[in-house]
C-alpha cells in the first residue's frame, strides 16, 4: 500500500512546508551544496536551523522570505 501524499522532490517538499536539506535546496536553486555551506559560514543566505548536532535544515517560509528579500540569515542553534 502506498503512503498518502508523500512529497518526493524538493519542490514538492517546499510546497508542502517540509524542511529541506542543503542538498535539496541546492538542487532546487541549481547551485552547488558548497555554495549554501559557504553562505551559512558567512552569515548570508536563508535562515536555517540545526537539528540534533549536525543536521542543518531550511524552513520553506525562510527560503521564500530570503528569495523575496525579507530575511537575513541567522544561526538558530
Coordinates of N, CA, C and O in Angstrom, one line a residue:
X1 N 0.8 -1.2 0.0 CA 0.0 0.0 0.0 C 0.9 1.2 0.0 O 1.8 1.3 0.7
X2 N 0.6 2.2 -0.8 CA 1.3 3.4 -1.0 C 0.9 4.4 0.2 O -0.2 4.5 0.5
X3 N 1.9 5.1 0.7 CA 1.6 6.1 1.7 C 1.0 7.3 1.1 O 1.2 7.6 -0.1
X4 N 0.2 8.0 1.8 CA -0.6 9.1 1.3 C 0.2 10.4 1.2 O 0.9 10.8 2.1
X5 N 0.2 11.1 0.0 CA 0.7 12.4 -0.2 C 2.1 12.6 0.4 O 2.4 13.4 1.2
X6 N 3.0 11.7 -0.1 CA 4.4 11.8 0.3 C 5.2 12.7 -0.7 O 5.2 12.4 -1.9
X7 N 5.7 13.8 -0.2 CA 6.5 14.7 -1.0 C 7.8 14.1 -1.4 O 8.5 13.6 -0.5
X8 N 8.1 14.0 -2.7 CA 9.4 13.3 -3.1 C 10.4 14.3 -3.6 O 11.6 14.1 -3.4
X9 N 10.0 15.3 -4.3 CA 11.0 16.2 -4.9 C 11.2 17.4 -4.0 O 10.3 17.7 -3.2
X10 N 12.3 18.1 -4.1 CA 12.5 19.3 -3.3 C 11.4 20.4 -3.5 O 10.9 21.0 -2.5
X11 N 10.9 20.5 -4.7 CA 9.8 21.5 -5.0 C 8.5 21.0 -4.3 O 7.8 21.9 -3.7
X12 N 8.3 19.7 -4.2 CA 7.1 19.2 -3.6 C 7.2 19.4 -2.0 O 6.2 19.8 -1.4
X13 N 8.4 19.2 -1.5 CA 8.6 19.4 -0.1 C 8.5 20.9 0.3 O 7.9 21.2 1.3
X14 N 9.0 21.8 -0.6 CA 8.9 23.2 -0.4 C 7.4 23.6 -0.3 O 6.9 24.3 0.6
X15 N 6.6 23.1 -1.3 CA 5.2 23.4 -1.4 C 4.4 22.9 -0.2 O 3.4 23.5 0.3
X16 N 4.9 21.7 0.3 CA 4.2 21.0 1.5 C 4.6 21.6 2.8 O 4.1 21.2 3.8
X17 N 5.6 22.5 2.8 CA 6.1 23.0 4.1 C 7.0 22.1 4.9 O 7.2 22.3 6.1
X18 N 7.6 21.2 4.2 CA 8.5 20.2 4.8 C 10.0 20.8 4.8 O 10.4 21.4 3.8
X19 N 10.7 20.6 5.9 CA 12.1 21.1 6.0 C 12.9 20.5 4.9 O 12.8 19.4 4.5
X20 N 13.8 21.4 4.3 CA 14.7 21.0 3.2 C 16.1 20.8 3.7 O 16.6 21.6 4.6
X21 N 16.8 19.8 3.2 CA 18.3 19.7 3.5 C 19.0 20.7 2.6 O 18.5 21.2 1.6
X22 N 20.3 20.8 2.8 CA 21.1 21.7 2.0 C 21.2 21.1 0.6 O 21.3 21.8 -0.4
X23 N 21.3 19.7 0.5 CA 21.3 19.1 -0.8 C 20.1 19.3 -1.6 O 20.1 19.6 -2.8
X24 N 18.9 19.3 -1.0 CA 17.6 19.5 -1.7 C 17.5 21.0 -2.1 O 17.1 21.3 -3.2
X25 N 17.9 21.9 -1.2 CA 17.8 23.3 -1.6 C 18.8 23.7 -2.7 O 18.4 24.4 -3.6
X26 N 19.9 23.1 -2.7 CA 20.9 23.3 -3.8 C 20.3 22.8 -5.1 O 20.5 23.5 -6.1
X27 N 19.7 21.6 -5.1 CA 19.1 21.1 -6.3 C 18.0 22.0 -6.8 O 17.8 22.2 -8.0
X28 N 17.2 22.5 -5.8 CA 16.1 23.4 -6.2 C 16.6 24.7 -6.8 O 16.0 25.2 -7.8
X29 N 17.6 25.2 -6.3 CA 18.2 26.5 -6.7 C 19.2 26.3 -7.9 O 19.6 27.3 -8.5
X30 N 19.6 25.1 -8.1 CA 20.6 24.9 -9.2 C 22.0 25.4 -8.9 O 22.7 25.9 -9.7
X31 N 22.3 25.2 -7.6 CA 23.7 25.7 -7.2 C 24.4 24.5 -6.5 O 23.8 23.5 -6.2
X32 N 25.6 24.7 -6.2 CA 26.4 23.6 -5.5 C 26.0 23.7 -4.0 O 25.7 24.7 -3.4
X33 N 26.1 22.5 -3.4 CA 25.8 22.4 -2.0 C 26.8 23.3 -1.2 O 26.5 23.9 -0.2
X34 N 28.1 23.3 -1.7 CA 29.1 24.1 -1.0 C 28.8 25.5 -1.1 O 29.1 26.3 -0.1
X35 N 28.1 26.0 -2.1 CA 27.6 27.4 -2.1 C 26.8 27.7 -0.9 O 26.9 28.7 -0.2
X36 N 25.8 26.8 -0.6 CA 24.9 27.1 0.6 C 25.7 27.0 1.9 O 25.5 27.8 2.8
X37 N 26.7 26.1 1.9 CA 27.5 25.9 3.1 C 28.4 27.2 3.3 O 28.5 27.7 4.4
X38 N 28.9 27.7 2.2 CA 29.6 29.0 2.3 C 28.8 30.1 2.7 O 29.2 31.0 3.5
X39 N 27.5 30.2 2.3 CA 26.6 31.2 2.7 C 26.3 31.2 4.2 O 26.3 32.2 4.8
X40 N 26.1 30.0 4.7 CA 25.9 29.8 6.1 C 27.1 30.3 6.9 O 27.0 31.0 7.9
X41 N 28.3 29.9 6.5 CA 29.5 30.2 7.2 C 29.7 31.7 7.2 O 30.2 32.3 8.2
X42 N 29.3 32.4 6.1 CA 29.5 33.9 6.1 C 28.3 34.6 6.7 O 28.3 35.8 6.8
X43 N 27.3 33.9 7.1 CA 26.1 34.5 7.7 C 25.2 35.1 6.7 O 24.4 36.0 7.0
X44 N 25.2 34.6 5.5 CA 24.3 35.0 4.4 C 23.3 33.9 4.1 O 23.4 32.9 4.6
X45 N 22.4 34.2 3.2 CA 21.5 33.2 2.7 C 20.3 33.1 3.6 O 20.1 33.9 4.5
X46 N 19.4 32.1 3.3 CA 18.2 32.0 4.1 C 18.5 31.5 5.5 O 19.5 30.8 5.8
X47 N 17.6 31.8 6.4 CA 17.8 31.3 7.8 C 17.7 29.8 7.8 O 17.1 29.2 6.9
X48 N 18.4 29.2 8.8 CA 18.5 27.7 8.8 C 18.4 27.3 10.3 O 18.6 28.1 11.2
X49 N 18.1 26.1 10.5 CA 18.0 25.5 11.8 C 18.9 24.3 11.9 O 19.1 23.6 10.9
X50 N 19.5 24.1 13.1 CA 20.3 22.9 13.3 C 19.5 21.9 14.2 O 19.0 22.3 15.3
X51 N 19.3 20.7 13.7 CA 18.6 19.7 14.4 C 19.6 18.6 14.9 O 20.5 18.2 14.1
X52 N 19.5 18.3 16.2 CA 20.5 17.3 16.7 C 21.8 18.1 16.7 O 21.9 19.3 17.0
X53 N 22.9 17.4 16.5 CA 24.2 18.0 16.5 C 24.6 18.6 15.2 O 25.2 19.7 15.1
X54 N 24.3 17.9 14.1 CA 24.9 18.3 12.8 C 23.9 18.5 11.7 O 24.3 18.9 10.6
X55 N 22.7 18.1 11.9 CA 21.7 18.2 10.8 C 21.2 19.7 10.6 O 20.7 20.3 11.5
X56 N 21.4 20.2 9.4 CA 21.0 21.5 9.0 C 19.8 21.4 8.1 O 19.8 20.6 7.2
X57 N 18.8 22.2 8.4 CA 17.6 22.2 7.6 C 17.1 23.6 7.4 O 17.4 24.5 8.1
X58 N 16.4 23.8 6.3 CA 15.8 25.1 5.9 C 14.3 25.0 5.9 O 13.7 24.1 5.3
X59 N 13.7 26.0 6.6 CA 12.2 26.0 6.6 C 11.8 26.7 5.3 O 12.3 27.7 4.9
X60 N 10.8 26.1 4.6 CA 10.3 26.7 3.4 C 9.9 28.2 3.5 O 10.2 29.0 2.6
X61 N 9.3 28.6 4.6 CA 9.0 30.0 4.8 C 10.2 30.9 4.8 O 10.2 32.0 4.3
X62 N 11.3 30.4 5.4 CA 12.6 31.2 5.4 C 13.2 31.3 4.1 O 13.8 32.3 3.7
X63 N 13.1 30.2 3.3 CA 13.6 30.2 1.9 C 12.9 31.2 1.1 O 13.5 32.0 0.4
X64 N 11.6 31.2 1.2 CA 10.8 32.1 0.4 C 11.0 33.6 0.9 O 11.1 34.5 0.0
X65 N 11.2 33.8 2.2 CA 11.5 35.1 2.7 C 12.8 35.6 2.1 O 12.9 36.8 1.8
X66 N 13.8 34.7 2.1 CA 15.1 35.1 1.5 C 15.0 35.5 0.1 O 15.5 36.5 -0.4
X67 N 14.2 34.7 -0.7 CA 14.0 35.0 -2.1 C 13.3 36.3 -2.3 O 13.7 37.1 -3.2
X68 N 12.4 36.6 -1.4 CA 11.6 37.8 -1.5 C 12.4 39.0 -1.0 O 12.0 40.2 -1.1
X69 N 13.6 38.7 -0.3 CA 14.4 39.8 0.2 C 14.0 40.3 1.5 O 14.4 41.4 2.0
X70 N 13.2 39.6 2.2 CA 12.6 40.0 3.5 C 13.4 39.5 4.7 O 13.0 39.7 5.9
X71 N 14.4 38.7 4.5 CA 15.0 38.0 5.7 C 16.5 37.9 5.5 O 17.1 37.8 4.4
X72 N 17.2 38.0 6.7 CA 18.6 37.8 6.7 C 18.9 36.5 7.5 O 18.1 36.1 8.3
X73 N 20.0 35.9 7.2 CA 20.3 34.6 7.8 C 20.6 34.7 9.2 O 21.2 35.7 9.7
X74 N 20.2 33.7 10.0 CA 20.5 33.7 11.4 C 20.8 32.3 11.8 O 20.3 31.3 11.2
X75 N 21.7 32.1 12.7 CA 22.0 30.7 13.2 C 21.1 30.5 14.4 O 21.2 31.1 15.4
X76 N 20.1 29.6 14.2 CA 19.1 29.3 15.2 C 19.6 28.3 16.2 O 18.9 28.0 17.1
X77 N 20.8 27.9 16.1 CA 21.3 26.9 17.1 C 22.0 27.6 18.3 O 22.5 28.6 18.3

